[in-house]
mmCIF file of C-alpha atoms and ligand atoms in Angstrom:
data_model
loop_
_atom_site.group_PDB
_atom_site.id
_atom_site.type_symbol
_atom_site.label_atom_id
_atom_site.label_comp_id
_atom_site.label_asym_id
_atom_site.label_seq_id
_atom_site.Cartn_x
_atom_site.Cartn_y
_atom_site.Cartn_z
ATOM 1 C CA MET A 1 -45.091 -5.788 33.068
ATOM 2 C CA ASN A 2 -45.482 -5.155 29.358
ATOM 3 C CA ILE A 3 -49.043 -5.386 28.067
ATOM 4 C CA GLN A 4 -48.853 -5.748 24.324
ATOM 5 C CA HIS A 5 -52.501 -6.023 23.414
ATOM 6 C CA ARG A 6 -54.559 -3.012 24.422
ATOM 7 C CA PRO A 7 -58.038 -2.942 22.817
ATOM 8 C CA ARG A 8 -58.611 0.303 24.708
ATOM 9 C CA ARG A 9 -56.289 2.090 22.252
ATOM 10 C CA LEU A 10 -59.161 2.104 19.757
ATOM 11 C CA ARG A 11 -61.623 3.553 22.256
ATOM 12 C CA ARG A 12 -59.695 6.647 23.310
ATOM 13 C CA SER A 13 -61.855 9.275 21.603
ATOM 14 C CA ALA A 14 -65.275 9.585 20.049
ATOM 15 C CA VAL A 15 -63.721 10.178 16.637
ATOM 16 C CA LEU A 16 -61.566 7.077 16.929
ATOM 17 C CA ARG A 17 -64.557 5.014 18.045
ATOM 18 C CA ASP A 18 -66.552 6.281 15.073
ATOM 19 C CA LEU A 19 -63.660 5.443 12.756
ATOM 20 C CA VAL A 20 -63.452 1.806 13.833
ATOM 21 C CA ALA A 21 -67.164 1.200 14.400
ATOM 22 C CA GLU A 22 -68.136 -2.071 12.723
ATOM 23 C CA ASN A 23 -71.783 -1.159 12.220
ATOM 24 C CA ARG A 24 -73.825 1.943 11.579
ATOM 25 C CA VAL A 25 -77.506 2.698 11.231
ATOM 26 C CA HIS A 26 -78.486 5.003 8.380
ATOM 27 C CA ALA A 27 -81.833 6.713 7.829
ATOM 28 C CA ASN A 28 -82.172 4.841 4.518
ATOM 29 C CA GLN A 29 -82.593 1.607 6.474
ATOM 30 C CA LEU A 30 -85.473 2.821 8.602
ATOM 31 C CA VAL A 31 -89.144 2.136 7.911
ATOM 32 C CA MET A 32 -91.821 4.086 9.807
ATOM 33 C CA PRO A 33 -95.100 2.230 10.490
ATOM 34 C CA HIS A 34 -98.431 4.109 10.229
ATOM 35 C CA PHE A 35 -101.981 3.288 11.325
ATOM 36 C CA CYS A 36 -104.393 4.519 8.658
ATOM 37 C CA LEU A 37 -107.983 5.544 9.317
ATOM 38 C CA ASN A 38 -110.409 5.540 6.409
ATOM 39 C CA GLU A 39 -111.069 9.277 6.792
ATOM 40 C CA GLU A 40 -110.077 12.347 4.816
ATOM 41 C CA SER A 41 -108.959 14.006 8.030
ATOM 42 C CA ALA A 42 -108.566 12.475 11.495
ATOM 43 C CA ARG A 43 -106.079 12.050 14.315
ATOM 44 C CA GLU A 44 -106.420 9.661 17.258
ATOM 45 C CA ALA A 45 -103.967 9.023 20.079
ATOM 46 C CA ILE A 46 -103.048 5.425 20.964
ATOM 47 C CA SER A 47 -102.764 5.269 24.746
ATOM 48 C CA SER A 48 -100.362 2.313 24.865
ATOM 49 C CA MET A 49 -98.040 3.840 22.221
ATOM 50 C CA PRO A 50 -97.088 7.395 23.227
ATOM 51 C CA GLY A 51 -95.991 9.438 20.212
ATOM 52 C CA ILE A 52 -97.867 7.263 17.679
ATOM 53 C CA GLU A 53 -101.316 8.163 16.340
ATOM 54 C CA ARG A 54 -103.916 6.791 13.968
ATOM 55 C CA LEU A 55 -104.132 9.217 11.067
ATOM 56 C CA GLY A 56 -106.558 10.222 8.353
ATOM 57 C CA ARG A 57 -105.183 10.796 4.836
ATOM 58 C CA LYS A 58 -104.516 14.512 5.165
ATOM 59 C CA GLU A 59 -102.624 14.051 8.439
ATOM 60 C CA LEU A 60 -100.752 11.042 7.016
ATOM 61 C CA VAL A 61 -99.541 12.971 3.985
ATOM 62 C CA GLU A 62 -98.350 15.865 6.166
ATOM 63 C CA GLN A 63 -96.640 13.529 8.639
ATOM 64 C CA VAL A 64 -94.873 11.658 5.844
ATOM 65 C CA ARG A 65 -93.790 14.957 4.282
ATOM 66 C CA ALA A 66 -92.151 15.959 7.561
ATOM 67 C CA ASP A 67 -90.602 12.498 7.971
ATOM 68 C CA LEU A 68 -89.182 12.611 4.427
ATOM 69 C CA ALA A 69 -87.443 15.852 5.328
ATOM 70 C CA LEU A 70 -85.804 13.970 8.210
ATOM 71 C CA GLY A 71 -84.678 11.236 5.830
ATOM 72 C CA ILE A 72 -87.341 8.556 6.407
ATOM 73 C CA ARG A 73 -88.066 7.333 2.878
ATOM 74 C CA SER A 74 -90.055 4.175 3.577
ATOM 75 C CA VAL A 75 -93.371 3.623 5.333
ATOM 76 C CA LEU A 76 -95.345 0.510 6.294
ATOM 77 C CA LEU A 77 -99.109 1.025 6.322
ATOM 78 C CA PHE A 78 -101.683 -0.727 8.512
ATOM 79 C CA GLY A 79 -105.390 -0.154 7.966
ATOM 80 C CA LEU A 80 -108.306 0.025 10.327
ATOM 81 C CA ALA A 81 -111.736 -1.205 9.280
ATOM 82 C CA GLY A 82 -114.579 1.295 9.478
ATOM 83 C CA SER A 83 -117.304 0.710 12.053
ATOM 84 C CA GLY A 84 -119.598 -2.155 11.060
ATOM 85 C CA GLU A 85 -117.221 -3.219 8.295
ATOM 86 C CA LYS A 86 -115.822 -6.364 9.902
ATOM 87 C CA ASP A 87 -117.177 -9.790 9.006
ATOM 88 C CA ALA A 88 -116.157 -13.434 9.418
ATOM 89 C CA ALA A 89 -114.127 -13.511 6.191
ATOM 90 C CA GLY A 90 -112.603 -10.046 6.479
ATOM 91 C CA THR A 91 -114.215 -9.213 3.135
ATOM 92 C CA LYS A 92 -113.298 -5.531 3.312
ATOM 93 C CA CYS A 93 -109.579 -6.342 3.249
ATOM 94 C CA SER A 94 -109.536 -6.223 -0.552
ATOM 95 C CA ASP A 95 -111.802 -3.188 -0.962
ATOM 96 C CA ASP A 96 -110.239 -0.611 -3.306
ATOM 97 C CA ASP A 97 -111.796 2.085 -1.131
ATOM 98 C CA GLY A 98 -110.385 0.705 2.124
ATOM 99 C CA ALA A 99 -108.123 2.694 4.443
ATOM 100 C CA VAL A 100 -104.901 1.286 3.007
ATOM 101 C CA PRO A 101 -105.542 1.555 -0.763
ATOM 102 C CA LEU A 102 -106.779 5.139 -0.318
ATOM 103 C CA ALA A 103 -103.772 6.030 1.837
ATOM 104 C CA VAL A 104 -101.435 4.488 -0.739
ATOM 105 C CA ARG A 105 -103.063 6.547 -3.511
ATOM 106 C CA ALA A 106 -102.787 9.737 -1.472
ATOM 107 C CA LEU A 107 -99.103 9.139 -0.680
ATOM 108 C CA LYS A 108 -98.178 8.110 -4.214
ATOM 109 C CA ALA A 109 -99.992 11.126 -5.689
ATOM 110 C CA GLU A 110 -97.971 13.377 -3.417
ATOM 111 C CA PHE A 111 -94.530 11.761 -3.265
ATOM 112 C CA GLY A 112 -94.313 9.305 -6.192
ATOM 113 C CA ALA A 113 -91.016 7.472 -6.407
ATOM 114 C CA ASP A 114 -89.461 9.516 -3.580
ATOM 115 C CA LEU A 115 -91.255 7.258 -1.103
ATOM 116 C CA VAL A 116 -91.306 3.469 -0.743
ATOM 117 C CA VAL A 117 -94.822 2.506 0.289
ATOM 118 C CA MET A 118 -95.131 -0.873 1.977
ATOM 119 C CA THR A 119 -98.457 -2.347 3.098
ATOM 120 C CA ASP A 120 -99.251 -4.976 5.681
ATOM 121 C CA VAL A 121 -101.291 -7.829 4.210
ATOM 122 C CA CYS A 122 -103.344 -9.639 6.826
ATOM 123 C CA LEU A 123 -106.986 -10.268 7.651
ATOM 124 C CA CYS A 124 -106.979 -9.615 11.415
ATOM 125 C CA ALA A 125 -108.014 -5.937 11.268
ATOM 126 C CA TYR A 126 -110.948 -6.881 9.003
ATOM 127 C CA THR A 127 -112.293 -10.107 10.565
ATOM 128 C CA ASP A 128 -114.928 -9.790 13.300
ATOM 129 C CA HIS A 129 -113.138 -12.539 15.286
ATOM 130 C CA GLY A 130 -109.727 -10.860 14.956
ATOM 131 C CA HIS A 131 -107.814 -13.788 13.460
ATOM 132 C CA CYS A 132 -105.398 -13.557 10.544
ATOM 133 C CA GLY A 133 -107.300 -16.207 8.587
ATOM 134 C CA VAL A 134 -110.852 -17.472 8.254
ATOM 135 C CA ILE A 135 -112.339 -19.727 10.941
ATOM 136 C CA GLU A 136 -114.186 -22.979 10.381
ATOM 137 C CA ASN A 137 -115.323 -25.172 13.267
ATOM 138 C CA GLY A 138 -113.284 -23.208 15.749
ATOM 139 C CA GLU A 139 -110.087 -23.534 13.732
ATOM 140 C CA VAL A 140 -108.121 -20.966 11.708
ATOM 141 C CA LYS A 141 -108.118 -22.506 8.246
ATOM 142 C CA ASN A 142 -105.110 -22.179 6.010
ATOM 143 C CA ASP A 143 -106.087 -22.692 2.374
ATOM 144 C CA PRO A 144 -109.378 -20.725 2.307
ATOM 145 C CA SER A 145 -107.456 -17.736 3.718
ATOM 146 C CA LEU A 146 -104.953 -17.646 0.849
ATOM 147 C CA GLU A 147 -107.337 -16.318 -1.799
ATOM 148 C CA LEU A 148 -108.436 -13.500 0.533
ATOM 149 C CA LEU A 149 -104.839 -12.536 1.300
ATOM 150 C CA ALA A 150 -103.903 -12.595 -2.382
ATOM 151 C CA GLY A 151 -106.908 -10.389 -3.179
ATOM 152 C CA MET A 152 -105.838 -7.954 -0.482
ATOM 153 C CA ALA A 153 -102.282 -7.792 -1.851
ATOM 154 C CA LEU A 154 -103.691 -7.191 -5.334
ATOM 155 C CA ALA A 155 -105.845 -4.294 -4.089
ATOM 156 C CA HIS A 156 -102.742 -2.717 -2.538
ATOM 157 C CA ALA A 157 -100.754 -3.220 -5.735
ATOM 158 C CA ARG A 158 -103.548 -1.667 -7.818
ATOM 159 C CA ALA A 159 -103.450 1.355 -5.517
ATOM 160 C CA GLY A 160 -99.734 1.746 -6.218
ATOM 161 C CA ALA A 161 -97.974 0.040 -3.298
ATOM 162 C CA ASP A 162 -94.294 -0.713 -3.921
ATOM 163 C CA VAL A 163 -94.041 -3.552 -1.410
ATOM 164 C CA VAL A 164 -96.720 -5.873 -0.014
ATOM 165 C CA SER A 165 -95.935 -7.538 3.255
ATOM 166 C CA PRO A 166 -97.898 -10.597 4.374
ATOM 167 C CA SER A 167 -97.964 -10.938 8.180
ATOM 168 C CA ASP A 168 -100.581 -13.682 8.496
ATOM 169 C CA MET A 169 -98.296 -16.760 8.729
ATOM 170 C CA MET A 170 -100.569 -18.983 6.620
ATOM 171 C CA ASP A 171 -98.585 -21.658 4.753
ATOM 172 C CA GLY A 172 -98.133 -20.950 1.049
ATOM 173 C CA ARG A 173 -99.197 -17.316 1.160
ATOM 174 C CA VAL A 174 -96.114 -15.923 -0.556
ATOM 175 C CA ASP A 175 -96.712 -18.316 -3.431
ATOM 176 C CA ALA A 176 -100.416 -17.370 -3.628
ATOM 177 C CA ILE A 177 -99.667 -13.636 -3.539
ATOM 178 C CA ARG A 178 -96.835 -13.868 -6.080
ATOM 179 C CA GLU A 179 -99.055 -15.753 -8.505
ATOM 180 C CA LYS A 180 -101.955 -13.332 -8.072
ATOM 181 C CA LEU A 181 -99.726 -10.291 -8.583
ATOM 182 C CA ASP A 182 -98.002 -11.784 -11.627
ATOM 183 C CA ASP A 183 -101.291 -12.848 -13.220
ATOM 184 C CA ASN A 184 -102.449 -9.241 -12.975
ATOM 185 C CA GLY A 185 -99.359 -7.606 -14.410
ATOM 186 C CA PHE A 186 -97.735 -6.700 -11.095
ATOM 187 C CA GLU A 187 -94.626 -8.826 -11.507
ATOM 188 C CA ASN A 188 -92.457 -5.939 -10.293
ATOM 189 C CA ILE A 189 -94.214 -5.469 -6.972
ATOM 190 C CA THR A 190 -91.963 -6.580 -4.113
ATOM 191 C CA ILE A 191 -92.972 -9.086 -1.435
ATOM 192 C CA MET A 192 -91.515 -8.581 2.024
ATOM 193 C CA ALA A 193 -92.532 -11.696 3.949
ATOM 194 C CA TYR A 194 -92.933 -11.783 7.704
ATOM 195 C CA SER A 195 -91.044 -15.097 7.562
ATOM 196 C CA ALA A 196 -90.082 -15.773 11.155
ATOM 197 C CA LYS A 197 -93.008 -14.221 12.964
ATOM 198 C CA TYR A 198 -93.387 -15.494 16.505
ATOM 199 C CA ALA A 199 -96.556 -15.716 18.610
ATOM 200 C CA SER A 200 -95.582 -12.865 20.904
ATOM 201 C CA ALA A 201 -96.964 -10.910 23.826
ATOM 202 C CA TYR A 202 -94.939 -7.974 22.484
ATOM 203 C CA TYR A 203 -97.738 -7.281 19.965
ATOM 204 C CA GLY A 204 -100.130 -6.133 22.699
ATOM 205 C CA PRO A 205 -100.040 -2.354 22.061
ATOM 206 C CA PHE A 206 -100.315 -2.894 18.291
ATOM 207 C CA ARG A 207 -103.553 -4.819 18.740
ATOM 208 C CA ASP A 208 -104.992 -1.805 20.589
ATOM 209 C CA ALA A 209 -103.778 0.467 17.808
ATOM 210 C CA ALA A 210 -105.136 -1.631 14.947
ATOM 211 C CA ASP A 211 -108.143 -3.044 16.826
ATOM 212 C CA SER A 212 -107.021 -6.509 15.739
ATOM 213 C CA ALA A 213 -106.907 -8.705 18.868
ATOM 214 C CA PRO A 214 -108.384 -12.215 18.599
ATOM 215 C CA SER A 215 -111.794 -11.990 20.267
ATOM 216 C CA GLY A 216 -111.537 -15.336 22.068
ATOM 217 C CA SER A 217 -115.323 -15.635 22.145
ATOM 218 C CA ALA A 218 -117.165 -18.940 21.630
ATOM 219 C CA ASN A 219 -115.498 -21.120 18.986
ATOM 220 C CA VAL A 220 -112.762 -18.526 18.371
ATOM 221 C CA PRO A 221 -109.202 -19.428 19.432
ATOM 222 C CA LYS A 222 -107.908 -16.936 22.025
ATOM 223 C CA ASP A 223 -104.386 -16.716 20.600
ATOM 224 C CA ARG A 224 -102.465 -17.073 17.330
ATOM 225 C CA LYS A 225 -100.351 -20.056 18.359
ATOM 226 C CA THR A 226 -101.617 -22.405 15.627
ATOM 227 C CA TYR A 227 -100.106 -20.170 12.949
ATOM 228 C CA GLN A 228 -97.461 -17.875 14.452
ATOM 229 C CA MET A 229 -94.195 -19.502 15.570
ATOM 230 C CA ASP A 230 -93.331 -20.878 19.004
ATOM 231 C CA SER A 231 -90.736 -18.727 20.789
ATOM 232 C CA ARG A 232 -88.770 -21.827 21.786
ATOM 233 C CA ASN A 233 -87.806 -22.563 18.187
ATOM 234 C CA ARG A 234 -84.776 -21.577 16.176
ATOM 235 C CA TRP A 235 -84.450 -24.228 13.438
ATOM 236 C CA GLU A 236 -88.052 -23.646 12.517
ATOM 237 C CA ALA A 237 -87.181 -20.056 11.611
ATOM 238 C CA ARG A 238 -84.725 -21.382 9.026
ATOM 239 C CA ARG A 239 -87.447 -23.595 7.640
ATOM 240 C CA GLU A 240 -89.966 -20.736 7.379
ATOM 241 C CA ALA A 241 -87.389 -18.391 5.847
ATOM 242 C CA GLY A 242 -86.343 -21.045 3.328
ATOM 243 C CA LEU A 243 -89.928 -21.668 2.272
ATOM 244 C CA ASP A 244 -90.662 -17.956 1.810
ATOM 245 C CA GLU A 245 -87.513 -17.539 -0.237
ATOM 246 C CA ALA A 246 -88.427 -20.564 -2.388
ATOM 247 C CA GLU A 247 -91.950 -19.185 -2.869
ATOM 248 C CA GLY A 248 -90.516 -15.957 -4.261
ATOM 249 C CA ALA A 249 -90.209 -13.533 -1.354
ATOM 250 C CA ASP A 250 -87.858 -10.612 -2.067
ATOM 251 C CA ILE A 251 -87.190 -9.587 1.536
ATOM 252 C CA LEU A 252 -87.350 -11.800 4.645
ATOM 253 C CA MET A 253 -88.456 -10.391 7.979
ATOM 254 C CA VAL A 254 -87.866 -11.465 11.563
ATOM 255 C CA LYS A 255 -90.345 -10.326 14.207
ATOM 256 C CA PRO A 256 -90.213 -9.296 17.036
ATOM 257 C CA GLY A 257 -86.664 -7.963 17.174
ATOM 258 C CA LEU A 258 -85.008 -7.631 20.547
ATOM 259 C CA ALA A 259 -85.874 -11.039 21.991
ATOM 260 C CA TYR A 260 -85.027 -12.627 18.612
ATOM 261 C CA LEU A 261 -81.586 -11.263 17.701
ATOM 262 C CA ASP A 262 -80.331 -14.844 17.355
ATOM 263 C CA ILE A 263 -83.017 -15.436 14.723
ATOM 264 C CA ILE A 264 -81.925 -12.347 12.760
ATOM 265 C CA ALA A 265 -78.372 -13.722 12.788
ATOM 266 C CA GLU A 266 -79.604 -17.167 11.766
ATOM 267 C CA VAL A 267 -81.739 -15.914 8.857
ATOM 268 C CA SER A 268 -79.184 -13.410 7.583
ATOM 269 C CA GLY A 269 -76.600 -16.192 7.609
ATOM 270 C CA MET A 270 -78.644 -18.444 5.344
ATOM 271 C CA THR A 271 -80.053 -16.054 2.718
ATOM 272 C CA ASN A 272 -78.790 -13.688 0.070
ATOM 273 C CA LEU A 273 -82.005 -11.675 0.339
ATOM 274 C CA PRO A 274 -82.214 -8.475 2.380
ATOM 275 C CA VAL A 275 -83.287 -9.185 5.957
ATOM 276 C CA ALA A 276 -85.679 -6.891 7.791
ATOM 277 C CA VAL A 277 -86.468 -6.759 11.490
ATOM 278 C CA TYR A 278 -89.682 -5.477 13.033
ATOM 279 C CA ASN A 279 -88.959 -3.639 16.287
ATOM 280 C CA VAL A 280 -92.532 -4.212 17.470
ATOM 281 C CA SER A 281 -95.009 -2.189 19.488
ATOM 282 C CA GLY A 282 -94.347 -3.777 22.888
ATOM 283 C CA GLU A 283 -90.612 -3.193 22.499
ATOM 284 C CA TYR A 284 -91.323 0.450 21.703
ATOM 285 C CA SER A 285 -93.819 0.931 24.504
ATOM 286 C CA MET A 286 -91.521 -0.591 27.133
ATOM 287 C CA VAL A 287 -88.796 1.891 26.217
ATOM 288 C CA LYS A 288 -91.314 4.744 26.275
ATOM 289 C CA ALA A 289 -92.759 3.721 29.647
ATOM 290 C CA ALA A 290 -89.371 3.396 31.329
ATOM 291 C CA ALA A 291 -88.165 6.667 29.781
ATOM 292 C CA GLU A 292 -91.298 8.491 30.975
ATOM 293 C CA ARG A 293 -90.457 7.412 34.524
ATOM 294 C CA GLY A 294 -86.896 8.583 34.124
ATOM 295 C CA TRP A 295 -85.616 5.043 34.597
ATOM 296 C CA ILE A 296 -83.622 4.865 31.363
ATOM 297 C CA ASN A 297 -81.977 7.279 28.953
ATOM 298 C CA GLU A 298 -84.277 6.946 25.915
ATOM 299 C CA PRO A 299 -81.923 8.229 23.183
ATOM 300 C CA GLU A 300 -79.108 5.933 24.311
ATOM 301 C CA VAL A 301 -81.351 2.900 24.728
ATOM 302 C CA VAL A 302 -82.911 3.393 21.283
ATOM 303 C CA ARG A 303 -79.481 3.822 19.698
ATOM 304 C CA GLU A 304 -78.263 0.654 21.381
ATOM 305 C CA ASN A 305 -81.343 -1.318 20.278
ATOM 306 C CA LEU A 306 -81.119 -0.182 16.653
ATOM 307 C CA HIS A 307 -77.410 -0.964 16.536
ATOM 308 C CA ALA A 308 -78.140 -4.425 17.934
ATOM 309 C CA PHE A 309 -80.382 -5.111 14.936
ATOM 310 C CA VAL A 310 -77.730 -4.258 12.339
ATOM 311 C CA ARG A 311 -75.055 -6.058 14.335
ATOM 312 C CA ALA A 312 -77.256 -9.176 14.299
ATOM 313 C CA GLY A 313 -77.522 -8.907 10.495
ATOM 314 C CA ALA A 314 -80.658 -6.905 9.677
ATOM 315 C CA ASN A 315 -80.370 -4.321 6.937
ATOM 316 C CA ILE A 316 -83.915 -2.965 7.151
ATOM 317 C CA ILE A 317 -85.357 -1.830 10.497
ATOM 318 C CA ILE A 318 -89.080 -1.222 10.898
ATOM 319 C CA THR A 319 -89.383 0.884 14.026
ATOM 320 C CA TYR A 320 -91.770 3.304 15.713
ATOM 321 C CA HIS A 321 -88.656 5.088 17.010
ATOM 322 C CA ALA A 322 -87.577 6.154 13.496
ATOM 323 C CA ARG A 323 -88.835 9.741 13.634
ATOM 324 C CA GLU A 324 -87.567 10.638 17.085
ATOM 325 C CA ALA A 325 -84.252 8.895 16.486
ATOM 326 C CA LEU A 326 -83.573 11.108 13.460
ATOM 327 C CA GLN A 327 -85.123 14.260 14.936
ATOM 328 C CA GLY A 328 -82.944 13.972 18.023
ATOM 329 C CA ASP A 329 -79.868 12.756 16.138
ATOM 330 C CA TRP A 330 -79.804 9.699 18.408
ATOM 331 C CA LEU A 331 -77.972 7.417 15.959
HETATM 332 C C1 LIG B 1 -101.042 -8.377 11.999
HETATM 333 C C2 LIG B 1 -99.803 -7.778 12.547
HETATM 334 C C3 LIG B 1 -99.404 -7.713 13.886
HETATM 335 C C4 LIG B 1 -98.239 -6.961 13.896
HETATM 336 C C5 LIG B 1 -97.943 -6.639 12.581
HETATM 337 N N1 LIG B 1 -98.913 -7.169 11.761
HETATM 338 C C6 LIG B 1 -100.049 -8.182 15.114
HETATM 339 C C7 LIG B 1 -100.360 -9.610 15.302
HETATM 340 O O1 LIG B 1 -99.875 -10.497 14.593
HETATM 341 O O2 LIG B 1 -101.158 -9.856 16.220
HETATM 342 C C8 LIG B 1 -97.471 -6.561 15.130
HETATM 343 C C9 LIG B 1 -96.725 -5.260 15.015
HETATM 344 C C10 LIG B 1 -96.374 -4.633 16.322
HETATM 345 O O3 LIG B 1 -96.585 -5.202 17.416
HETATM 346 O O4 LIG B 1 -95.847 -3.519 16.274
HETATM 347 N N2 LIG B 1 -100.954 -9.728 11.696
HETATM 348 ZN ZN1 LIG B 2 -102.982 -10.588 11.313
#
């Protein structure tokens, strides 16, 4: 027998496999998320996310300095409201002295253009009911939320953020934010839109970290299903991505990542914009939990997951694994 076609010829050695590899992950593509406390100095563990902490400004700057040395040049900042600061409209979200604007100022003062600073724009960490928009008559209202979100994005831009990233899933928010930024002379600030953001149980650990779970108390919806997408839908992701692009988004994001690789492929196939994926908290924590028990090989699983994202078509990967992946040379 004469077998002519032998794909195994290209797999004979590590060097050969590296030579013909169709996809690679580079440090430049990775974005490290951070949970910012409104404190000069603080450090708090997050029990459901081993290896990730909430940081005060001093600790954040030192962590980012170490991460830059590893090659992580982009960060995505989430803020926590101070105690007693939450209200029904999330008023503190646009405070210039909030956790995020102060963290942005501290990072920009230290690292300037060497670091891309992205900020999450959403009300849920600042509303007392934990929803991403304001509530009227037991319903999360769309249009009254837009002005608040735009004000929050503006506060981040004033602080020096390079990229603002709305994660609220209100209709028309990219348009509202773009207009607000442009009207205030921030026409060069980038918008990375969480375009296809699904209502997902994979956000559980994040909501502990950011103290942003919907309260579900009287007249407050218990989930985000009236604004985040339904996991059964694929065409709807194209619709959301198309709208965000038309409204002026510069980068489109798909979230979560692993259960939505088809959506990454779908969105990257329809746009000329860069596509980002958010490898979310639950995806991270599941890997961590299984690795802690010795049930999986963490470096190899993380490598495989990150490669899956680029193979699906993402060119930006937001992941809590970024630091360890580079430290351990897992890629
Ligand atoms: C806030 C927000 C969430 C995440 C990013 N921004 C949580 C949510 O929508 O409930 C999830 C990130 C993660 O799970 O790592 N709107
Ligand atoms: Zn939110």
